[in-house]
GROMACS .gro file of C-alpha atoms in nm:
model
  433
    1UNK     CA    1   1.220   1.552  -1.470
    2UNK     CA    2   1.490   1.704  -1.259
    3UNK     CA    3   1.722   1.427  -1.347
    4UNK     CA    4   1.644   1.464  -1.714
    5UNK     CA    5   1.694   1.840  -1.699
    6UNK     CA    6   2.035   1.798  -1.528
    7UNK     CA    7   2.142   1.545  -1.786
    8UNK     CA    8   2.035   1.759  -2.072
    9UNK     CA    9   2.201   2.066  -1.921
   10UNK     CA   10   2.521   1.877  -1.866
   11UNK     CA   11   2.505   1.754  -2.226
   12UNK     CA   12   2.460   2.100  -2.374
   13UNK     CA   13   2.700   2.277  -2.124
   14UNK     CA   14   3.024   2.213  -2.327
   15UNK     CA   15   2.876   2.342  -2.656
   16UNK     CA   16   2.955   2.709  -2.610
   17UNK     CA   17   3.328   2.616  -2.543
   18UNK     CA   18   3.338   2.387  -2.844
   19UNK     CA   19   3.183   2.658  -3.064
   20UNK     CA   20   3.437   2.914  -2.943
   21UNK     CA   21   3.733   2.678  -3.003
   22UNK     CA   22   3.605   2.586  -3.350
   23UNK     CA   23   3.497   2.934  -3.460
   24UNK     CA   24   3.799   3.005  -3.690
   25UNK     CA   25   3.773   2.660  -3.856
   26UNK     CA   26   3.394   2.711  -3.926
   27UNK     CA   27   3.453   3.062  -4.051
   28UNK     CA   28   3.723   2.967  -4.283
   29UNK     CA   29   3.521   2.670  -4.417
   30UNK     CA   30   3.209   2.890  -4.463
   31UNK     CA   31   3.405   3.157  -4.658
   32UNK     CA   32   3.567   2.895  -4.880
   33UNK     CA   33   3.233   2.725  -4.955
   34UNK     CA   34   3.064   3.060  -5.030
   35UNK     CA   35   3.345   3.141  -5.277
   36UNK     CA   36   3.305   2.813  -5.452
   37UNK     CA   37   2.933   2.869  -5.477
   38UNK     CA   38   2.972   3.221  -5.620
   39UNK     CA   39   3.220   3.092  -5.877
   40UNK     CA   40   2.970   2.828  -5.985
   41UNK     CA   41   3.220   2.553  -5.900
   42UNK     CA   42   2.987   2.404  -5.629
   43UNK     CA   43   2.611   2.391  -5.596
   44UNK     CA   44   2.447   2.547  -5.289
   45UNK     CA   45   2.308   2.215  -5.161
   46UNK     CA   46   2.645   2.047  -5.179
   47UNK     CA   47   2.806   2.345  -5.012
   48UNK     CA   48   2.558   2.330  -4.726
   49UNK     CA   49   2.612   1.953  -4.682
   50UNK     CA   50   2.987   1.994  -4.674
   51UNK     CA   51   2.961   2.272  -4.414
   52UNK     CA   52   2.736   2.050  -4.200
   53UNK     CA   53   2.993   1.770  -4.215
   54UNK     CA   54   3.276   2.009  -4.112
   55UNK     CA   55   3.077   2.156  -3.827
   56UNK     CA   56   2.982   1.804  -3.697
   57UNK     CA   57   3.347   1.700  -3.706
   58UNK     CA   58   3.449   2.018  -3.514
   59UNK     CA   59   3.178   2.025  -3.257
   60UNK     CA   60   3.080   1.666  -3.178
   61UNK     CA   61   3.257   1.531  -2.866
   62UNK     CA   62   3.425   1.215  -3.008
   63UNK     CA   63   3.488   0.919  -2.774
   64UNK     CA   64   3.861   0.931  -2.854
   65UNK     CA   65   3.884   1.274  -2.676
   66UNK     CA   66   3.699   1.139  -2.374
   67UNK     CA   67   3.919   0.832  -2.347
   68UNK     CA   68   4.233   1.048  -2.346
   69UNK     CA   69   4.080   1.273  -2.078
   70UNK     CA   70   3.985   0.974  -1.870
   71UNK     CA   71   4.340   0.842  -1.886
   72UNK     CA   72   4.467   1.179  -1.768
   73UNK     CA   73   4.213   1.177  -1.486
   74UNK     CA   74   4.323   0.825  -1.375
   75UNK     CA   75   4.687   0.935  -1.382
   76UNK     CA   76   4.612   1.248  -1.183
   77UNK     CA   77   4.430   1.068  -0.906
   78UNK     CA   78   4.670   0.773  -0.872
   79UNK     CA   79   4.676   0.678  -0.497
   80UNK     CA   80   5.053   0.671  -0.481
   81UNK     CA   81   5.093   1.024  -0.632
   82UNK     CA   82   4.798   1.174  -0.460
   83UNK     CA   83   4.829   1.488  -0.248
   84UNK     CA   84   4.730   1.294   0.059
   85UNK     CA   85   5.040   1.068   0.033
   86UNK     CA   86   5.256   1.367  -0.040
   87UNK     CA   87   5.125   1.545   0.271
   88UNK     CA   88   5.187   1.235   0.490
   89UNK     CA   89   5.549   1.214   0.370
   90UNK     CA   90   5.603   1.586   0.407
   91UNK     CA   91   5.471   1.574   0.762
   92UNK     CA   92   5.712   1.310   0.885
   93UNK     CA   93   5.970   1.460   1.133
   94UNK     CA   94   6.269   1.262   1.007
   95UNK     CA   95   6.399   1.278   0.652
   96UNK     CA   96   6.162   1.049   0.440
   97UNK     CA   97   6.157   0.944   0.074
   98UNK     CA   98   5.886   0.731  -0.100
   99UNK     CA   99   6.018   0.525  -0.392
  100UNK     CA  100   5.840   0.320  -0.652
  101UNK     CA  101   5.930  -0.045  -0.709
  102UNK     CA  102   6.206   0.059  -0.954
  103UNK     CA  103   6.370   0.293  -0.699
  104UNK     CA  104   6.249   0.621  -0.842
  105UNK     CA  105   6.153   0.909  -0.611
  106UNK     CA  106   5.776   0.964  -0.582
  107UNK     CA  107   5.769   1.200  -0.277
  108UNK     CA  108   6.027   1.343  -0.044
  109UNK     CA  109   6.002   1.583   0.245
  110UNK     CA  110   6.203   1.905   0.320
  111UNK     CA  111   6.430   1.716   0.571
  112UNK     CA  112   6.525   1.457   0.304
  113UNK     CA  113   6.595   1.739   0.051
  114UNK     CA  114   6.821   1.907   0.304
  115UNK     CA  115   6.999   1.576   0.390
  116UNK     CA  116   7.051   1.477   0.027
  117UNK     CA  117   7.013   1.784  -0.205
  118UNK     CA  118   7.071   1.562  -0.521
  119UNK     CA  119   6.740   1.378  -0.475
  120UNK     CA  120   6.490   1.461  -0.752
  121UNK     CA  121   6.137   1.348  -0.814
  122UNK     CA  122   6.093   1.078  -1.081
  123UNK     CA  123   6.471   1.009  -1.073
  124UNK     CA  124   6.648   0.704  -0.930
  125UNK     CA  125   6.741   0.750  -0.568
  126UNK     CA  126   7.060   0.546  -0.589
  127UNK     CA  127   7.218   0.811  -0.814
  128UNK     CA  128   7.163   1.080  -0.550
  129UNK     CA  129   7.264   0.866  -0.242
  130UNK     CA  130   7.618   0.770  -0.307
  131UNK     CA  131   7.689   0.580   0.019
  132UNK     CA  132   7.764   0.210  -0.054
  133UNK     CA  133   7.569   0.105   0.248
  134UNK     CA  134   7.259   0.291   0.123
  135UNK     CA  135   7.283   0.147  -0.229
  136UNK     CA  136   7.331  -0.206  -0.102
  137UNK     CA  137   7.029  -0.190   0.131
  138UNK     CA  138   6.813  -0.030  -0.136
  139UNK     CA  139   6.892  -0.296  -0.396
  140UNK     CA  140   6.826  -0.576  -0.149
  141UNK     CA  141   6.492  -0.426  -0.037
  142UNK     CA  142   6.380  -0.383  -0.402
  143UNK     CA  143   6.487  -0.745  -0.488
  144UNK     CA  144   6.335  -0.916  -0.180
  145UNK     CA  145   6.056  -0.671  -0.090
  146UNK     CA  146   6.163  -0.701   0.267
  147UNK     CA  147   6.268  -0.437   0.527
  148UNK     CA  148   6.635  -0.342   0.537
  149UNK     CA  149   6.849  -0.128   0.782
  150UNK     CA  150   7.183   0.032   0.723
  151UNK     CA  151   7.413   0.250   0.927
  152UNK     CA  152   7.646   0.493   0.766
  153UNK     CA  153   7.865   0.792   0.840
  154UNK     CA  154   7.787   1.119   0.662
  155UNK     CA  155   8.104   1.337   0.677
  156UNK     CA  156   7.983   1.651   0.503
  157UNK     CA  157   7.980   1.923   0.643
  158UNK     CA  158   8.053   1.753   0.979
  159UNK     CA  159   8.042   1.393   1.096
  160UNK     CA  160   7.689   1.257   1.142
  161UNK     CA  161   7.600   0.897   1.211
  162UNK     CA  162   7.275   0.801   1.031
  163UNK     CA  163   7.059   0.500   1.037
  164UNK     CA  164   6.853   0.417   0.726
  165UNK     CA  165   6.530   0.213   0.747
  166UNK     CA  166   6.377   0.090   0.422
  167UNK     CA  167   6.015  -0.042   0.468
  168UNK     CA  168   5.807  -0.194   0.185
  169UNK     CA  169   5.468  -0.021   0.166
  170UNK     CA  170   5.178  -0.177  -0.029
  171UNK     CA  171   4.960   0.099  -0.179
  172UNK     CA  172   4.624   0.012  -0.327
  173UNK     CA  173   4.556   0.097  -0.686
  174UNK     CA  174   4.235   0.220  -0.853
  175UNK     CA  175   4.164  -0.122  -0.998
  176UNK     CA  176   4.171  -0.326  -0.677
  177UNK     CA  177   4.536  -0.433  -0.687
  178UNK     CA  178   4.837  -0.319  -0.486
  179UNK     CA  179   5.151  -0.132  -0.587
  180UNK     CA  180   5.472  -0.206  -0.404
  181UNK     CA  181   5.656   0.109  -0.289
  182UNK     CA  182   5.960   0.163  -0.061
  183UNK     CA  183   5.960   0.418   0.224
  184UNK     CA  184   6.310   0.533   0.324
  185UNK     CA  185   6.340   0.701   0.659
  186UNK     CA  186   6.669   0.837   0.802
  187UNK     CA  187   6.730   0.860   1.175
  188UNK     CA  188   7.008   1.079   1.314
  189UNK     CA  189   7.211   0.869   1.560
  190UNK     CA  190   7.472   1.142   1.614
  191UNK     CA  191   7.357   1.249   1.964
  192UNK     CA  192   7.374   0.882   2.091
  193UNK     CA  193   7.719   0.836   1.939
  194UNK     CA  194   7.838   1.165   2.077
  195UNK     CA  195   7.721   1.069   2.422
  196UNK     CA  196   7.904   0.738   2.397
  197UNK     CA  197   8.224   0.901   2.277
  198UNK     CA  198   8.191   1.178   2.544
  199UNK     CA  199   8.162   0.915   2.815
  200UNK     CA  200   8.462   0.718   2.690
  201UNK     CA  201   8.673   1.019   2.626
  202UNK     CA  202   8.587   1.173   2.965
  203UNK     CA  203   8.689   0.860   3.145
  204UNK     CA  204   9.012   0.825   2.953
  205UNK     CA  205   9.109   1.193   2.984
  206UNK     CA  206   9.007   1.231   3.346
  207UNK     CA  207   9.195   0.913   3.449
  208UNK     CA  208   9.502   1.041   3.257
  209UNK     CA  209   9.513   1.409   3.364
  210UNK     CA  210   9.364   1.389   3.713
  211UNK     CA  211   9.597   1.120   3.828
  212UNK     CA  212   9.885   1.358   3.885
  213UNK     CA  213   9.707   1.621   4.104
  214UNK     CA  214   9.523   1.356   4.296
  215UNK     CA  215   9.846   1.170   4.370
  216UNK     CA  216   9.994   1.508   4.491
  217UNK     CA  217   9.697   1.584   4.707
  218UNK     CA  218   9.708   1.235   4.853
  219UNK     CA  219  10.079   1.259   4.930
  220UNK     CA  220  10.048   1.599   5.092
  221UNK     CA  221   9.756   1.487   5.311
  222UNK     CA  222   9.958   1.189   5.427
  223UNK     CA  223  10.253   1.417   5.503
  224UNK     CA  224  10.039   1.666   5.692
  225UNK     CA  225   9.886   1.382   5.902
  226UNK     CA  226  10.228   1.235   5.969
  227UNK     CA  227  10.575   1.395   5.974
  228UNK     CA  228  10.462   1.756   5.913
  229UNK     CA  229  10.172   1.733   6.161
  230UNK     CA  230  10.328   1.999   6.397
  231UNK     CA  231  10.528   2.186   6.140
  232UNK     CA  232  10.345   2.517   6.079
  233UNK     CA  233  10.585   2.635   5.799
  234UNK     CA  234  10.570   2.310   5.610
  235UNK     CA  235  10.183   2.302   5.654
  236UNK     CA  236  10.146   2.653   5.497
  237UNK     CA  237  10.358   2.551   5.205
  238UNK     CA  238  10.179   2.219   5.143
  239UNK     CA  239   9.837   2.377   5.179
  240UNK     CA  240   9.931   2.631   4.913
  241UNK     CA  241  10.041   2.351   4.675
  242UNK     CA  242   9.724   2.156   4.749
  243UNK     CA  243   9.515   2.464   4.677
  244UNK     CA  244   9.687   2.502   4.344
  245UNK     CA  245   9.641   2.130   4.258
  246UNK     CA  246   9.274   2.148   4.354
  247UNK     CA  247   9.228   2.462   4.141
  248UNK     CA  248   9.395   2.285   3.849
  249UNK     CA  249   9.155   1.988   3.884
  250UNK     CA  250   8.853   2.215   3.891
  251UNK     CA  251   8.971   2.390   3.580
  252UNK     CA  252   9.045   2.065   3.406
  253UNK     CA  253   8.700   1.926   3.484
  254UNK     CA  254   8.537   2.249   3.369
  255UNK     CA  255   8.724   2.238   3.038
  256UNK     CA  256   8.640   1.869   2.991
  257UNK     CA  257   8.270   1.936   3.045
  258UNK     CA  258   8.274   2.239   2.808
  259UNK     CA  259   8.447   2.036   2.547
  260UNK     CA  260   8.197   1.748   2.580
  261UNK     CA  261   7.904   1.994   2.554
  262UNK     CA  262   8.034   2.140   2.233
  263UNK     CA  263   8.113   1.799   2.082
  264UNK     CA  264   7.766   1.674   2.177
  265UNK     CA  265   7.603   1.952   1.962
  266UNK     CA  266   7.879   1.978   1.695
  267UNK     CA  267   7.636   1.872   1.420
  268UNK     CA  268   7.381   2.150   1.500
  269UNK     CA  269   7.494   2.478   1.366
  270UNK     CA  270   7.388   2.784   1.580
  271UNK     CA  271   7.111   2.996   1.422
  272UNK     CA  272   7.107   3.307   1.644
  273UNK     CA  273   7.260   3.617   1.485
  274UNK     CA  274   7.505   3.786   1.725
  275UNK     CA  275   7.735   4.086   1.713
  276UNK     CA  276   8.082   3.969   1.798
  277UNK     CA  277   8.232   4.319   1.847
  278UNK     CA  278   8.092   4.374   2.201
  279UNK     CA  279   8.171   4.008   2.283
  280UNK     CA  280   8.544   4.060   2.204
  281UNK     CA  281   8.544   4.390   2.404
  282UNK     CA  282   8.385   4.214   2.698
  283UNK     CA  283   8.650   3.940   2.698
  284UNK     CA  284   8.931   4.189   2.665
  285UNK     CA  285   8.796   4.392   2.962
  286UNK     CA  286   8.758   4.077   3.174
  287UNK     CA  287   9.129   3.978   3.105
  288UNK     CA  288   9.267   4.323   3.195
  289UNK     CA  289   9.370   4.211   3.550
  290UNK     CA  290   9.563   3.916   3.404
  291UNK     CA  291   9.726   4.145   3.151
  292UNK     CA  292   9.838   4.394   3.426
  293UNK     CA  293   9.972   4.093   3.634
  294UNK     CA  294  10.178   3.974   3.333
  295UNK     CA  295  10.269   4.336   3.233
  296UNK     CA  296  10.116   4.287   2.885
  297UNK     CA  297   9.920   4.551   2.704
  298UNK     CA  298   9.604   4.442   2.514
  299UNK     CA  299   9.560   4.646   2.192
  300UNK     CA  300   9.219   4.627   2.032
  301UNK     CA  301   9.152   4.710   1.663
  302UNK     CA  302   8.776   4.664   1.609
  303UNK     CA  303   8.532   4.837   1.383
  304UNK     CA  304   8.260   5.068   1.522
  305UNK     CA  305   7.983   4.908   1.309
  306UNK     CA  306   7.824   4.577   1.421
  307UNK     CA  307   7.967   4.259   1.268
  308UNK     CA  308   7.714   3.984   1.279
  309UNK     CA  309   7.765   3.605   1.248
  310UNK     CA  310   7.541   3.308   1.326
  311UNK     CA  311   7.671   3.189   1.663
  312UNK     CA  312   7.624   3.091   2.023
  313UNK     CA  313   7.716   3.382   2.252
  314UNK     CA  314   7.844   3.174   2.540
  315UNK     CA  315   8.064   2.952   2.318
  316UNK     CA  316   8.204   3.258   2.144
  317UNK     CA  317   8.294   3.416   2.483
  318UNK     CA  318   8.481   3.095   2.568
  319UNK     CA  319   8.657   3.086   2.232
  320UNK     CA  320   8.787   3.447   2.246
  321UNK     CA  321   8.882   3.410   2.611
  322UNK     CA  322   9.097   3.111   2.538
  323UNK     CA  323   9.268   3.277   2.247
  324UNK     CA  324   9.340   3.604   2.420
  325UNK     CA  325   9.438   3.431   2.750
  326UNK     CA  326   9.687   3.210   2.565
  327UNK     CA  327   9.851   3.521   2.414
  328UNK     CA  328   9.874   3.684   2.757
  329UNK     CA  329  10.026   3.371   2.922
  330UNK     CA  330  10.261   3.227   2.658
  331UNK     CA  331  10.344   3.551   2.475
  332UNK     CA  332  10.401   3.771   2.780
  333UNK     CA  333  10.763   3.828   2.705
  334UNK     CA  334  10.656   4.032   2.397
  335UNK     CA  335  10.484   4.295   2.616
  336UNK     CA  336  10.168   4.322   2.404
  337UNK     CA  337   9.886   4.127   2.239
  338UNK     CA  338   9.692   4.271   1.943
  339UNK     CA  339   9.328   4.171   1.880
  340UNK     CA  340   9.183   4.272   1.547
  341UNK     CA  341   8.881   4.201   1.331
  342UNK     CA  342   8.863   4.204   0.955
  343UNK     CA  343   8.604   4.105   0.690
  344UNK     CA  344   8.750   3.950   0.374
  345UNK     CA  345   8.649   3.707   0.102
  346UNK     CA  346   8.751   3.343   0.168
  347UNK     CA  347   8.914   3.113  -0.093
  348UNK     CA  348   8.573   3.018  -0.222
  349UNK     CA  349   8.467   3.390  -0.257
  350UNK     CA  350   8.219   3.385   0.030
  351UNK     CA  351   8.241   3.678   0.283
  352UNK     CA  352   8.427   3.584   0.599
  353UNK     CA  353   8.484   3.740   0.936
  354UNK     CA  354   8.834   3.693   1.082
  355UNK     CA  355   8.928   3.763   1.440
  356UNK     CA  356   9.304   3.768   1.480
  357UNK     CA  357   9.501   3.744   1.816
  358UNK     CA  358   9.867   3.808   1.778
  359UNK     CA  359  10.144   3.800   2.050
  360UNK     CA  360  10.512   3.887   2.025
  361UNK     CA  361  10.647   3.615   2.250
  362UNK     CA  362  10.889   3.329   2.177
  363UNK     CA  363  10.667   3.177   1.906
  364UNK     CA  364  10.608   2.810   1.824
  365UNK     CA  365  10.833   2.565   1.636
  366UNK     CA  366  10.689   2.450   1.300
  367UNK     CA  367  10.675   2.080   1.403
  368UNK     CA  368  10.423   2.165   1.679
  369UNK     CA  369  10.176   2.364   1.467
  370UNK     CA  370   9.974   2.070   1.321
  371UNK     CA  371   9.914   1.919   1.667
  372UNK     CA  372   9.825   2.227   1.875
  373UNK     CA  373   9.452   2.153   1.869
  374UNK     CA  374   9.488   1.800   1.994
  375UNK     CA  375   9.355   1.725   2.342
  376UNK     CA  376   9.624   1.764   2.611
  377UNK     CA  377   9.897   1.845   2.353
  378UNK     CA  378  10.153   2.087   2.501
  379UNK     CA  379  10.459   2.244   2.343
  380UNK     CA  380  10.622   2.257   2.680
  381UNK     CA  381  10.446   2.044   2.942
  382UNK     CA  382  10.620   2.210   3.241
  383UNK     CA  383  10.553   2.565   3.124
  384UNK     CA  384  10.190   2.492   3.043
  385UNK     CA  385  10.123   2.349   3.384
  386UNK     CA  386  10.312   2.633   3.551
  387UNK     CA  387  10.085   2.879   3.362
  388UNK     CA  388   9.771   2.696   3.477
  389UNK     CA  389   9.691   2.543   3.144
  390UNK     CA  390   9.492   2.219   3.094
  391UNK     CA  391   9.591   2.139   2.736
  392UNK     CA  392   9.233   2.165   2.626
  393UNK     CA  393   9.204   2.536   2.534
  394UNK     CA  394   9.282   2.515   2.163
  395UNK     CA  395   9.095   2.181   2.127
  396UNK     CA  396   8.789   2.362   2.261
  397UNK     CA  397   8.851   2.652   2.024
  398UNK     CA  398   8.866   2.411   1.727
  399UNK     CA  399   8.544   2.228   1.819
  400UNK     CA  400   8.362   2.559   1.879
  401UNK     CA  401   8.474   2.682   1.533
  402UNK     CA  402   8.369   2.349   1.381
  403UNK     CA  403   8.019   2.389   1.519
  404UNK     CA  404   8.002   2.743   1.378
  405UNK     CA  405   8.127   2.614   1.040
  406UNK     CA  406   8.448   2.812   1.074
  407UNK     CA  407   8.812   2.736   1.084
  408UNK     CA  408   9.127   2.816   1.285
  409UNK     CA  409   9.448   2.946   1.124
  410UNK     CA  410   9.778   2.934   1.314
  411UNK     CA  411  10.090   3.112   1.205
  412UNK     CA  412  10.411   3.134   1.396
  413UNK     CA  413  10.777   3.206   1.355
  414UNK     CA  414  11.013   3.115   1.638
  415UNK     CA  415  11.127   3.423   1.837
  416UNK     CA  416  10.865   3.631   1.641
  417UNK     CA  417  10.540   3.558   1.818
  418UNK     CA  418  10.238   3.366   1.712
  419UNK     CA  419   9.908   3.461   1.530
  420UNK     CA  420   9.580   3.277   1.581
  421UNK     CA  421   9.295   3.359   1.345
  422UNK     CA  422   8.935   3.245   1.401
  423UNK     CA  423   8.739   3.252   1.069
  424UNK     CA  424   8.365   3.265   1.066
  425UNK     CA  425   8.108   3.270   0.771
  426UNK     CA  426   7.954   3.620   0.765
  427UNK     CA  427   7.580   3.656   0.825
  428UNK     CA  428   7.347   3.941   0.763
  429UNK     CA  429   7.390   4.217   1.023
  430UNK     CA  430   7.103   4.131   1.247
  431UNK     CA  431   7.258   4.133   1.601
  432UNK     CA  432   7.084   3.939   1.868
  433UNK     CA  433   6.881   4.157   2.103
   0.00000   0.00000   0.00000
């Protein structure tokens, strides 16, 4: 009896909703039939029969309606498009995209949307992924239903080496069959490539730049052990030169390691919000002894209010130190170095923070400007080494700015000094504690 009661209750349960939805139709039909009866155009019996037919048509649940509803239910609970599959794809740590057998996007996670913003659900993936390597691998995987791999270089906003793996995934259907889908996963190979490049560059640069001081040290040691063994005056002079060469090697290795660390994480943009005003003041205060030694005045023009950018504090310290130190060393003849900060709109209209370091020294010839940020490039090799430079300062500045999604502007007129401007995208003013 309980079963019968439940069946009967489930049968009558939809009737109040059907009656509510059909109320206007039944009311209009009843009024029309009453009017026809009153005007003697229709008998009462016929009017009642017509009303019963209209009510039955409005209230009875026809099979056509149930079939349409069942189709919608089947479509809603399709295994491929289910919430469980979407959750699995969304939970994958690497960028992942699930495609149907035609190459249309079924599911994608947040990492994939960030990697390829043009990807859209129910649209062909090959229209959003423009790399020839990706399109070729995707077409082959769809045609052969076999796994495919592809390596490609993504150059926007910075160089990233990516590996694409396309894996056919058979998904069971509601009717006992299988539907062939394609799971695309992207693996970031940039750290491995950076390590390989860092190792190769370090060996090449170290062997190139360290050879001279090492040869000098070796020669002086041989001299001190031989002809100048008992010459106190020569020994003091040679030891002074050896100390300078050893200091140069230590500084060179330090710059190489700093540059390698920045390059290794160039594809990862800093997220911490820092106030650069106290950073610039700290660097200027730390370089005051060098300024007094070179008889150069450091003039600072900074706002009192905080100026926040997304950045790495230690790298920003190194960046401003290199820029101001270069002005003190190579623009000392001008007698002063001006450090200023401004907030302007860039060419694209986005707010930008600009830190400018200007000296009034001899300036730089135009033919040297495009190459100043190359490793070990020097305008005057002898003067650079005499000043204790390694040839890596501006290269390090460029790579730090690249990691911060900024840019370096260099302006110079011979005999009228040089201006170096570090440009950063502006962030909301939330200084790091």
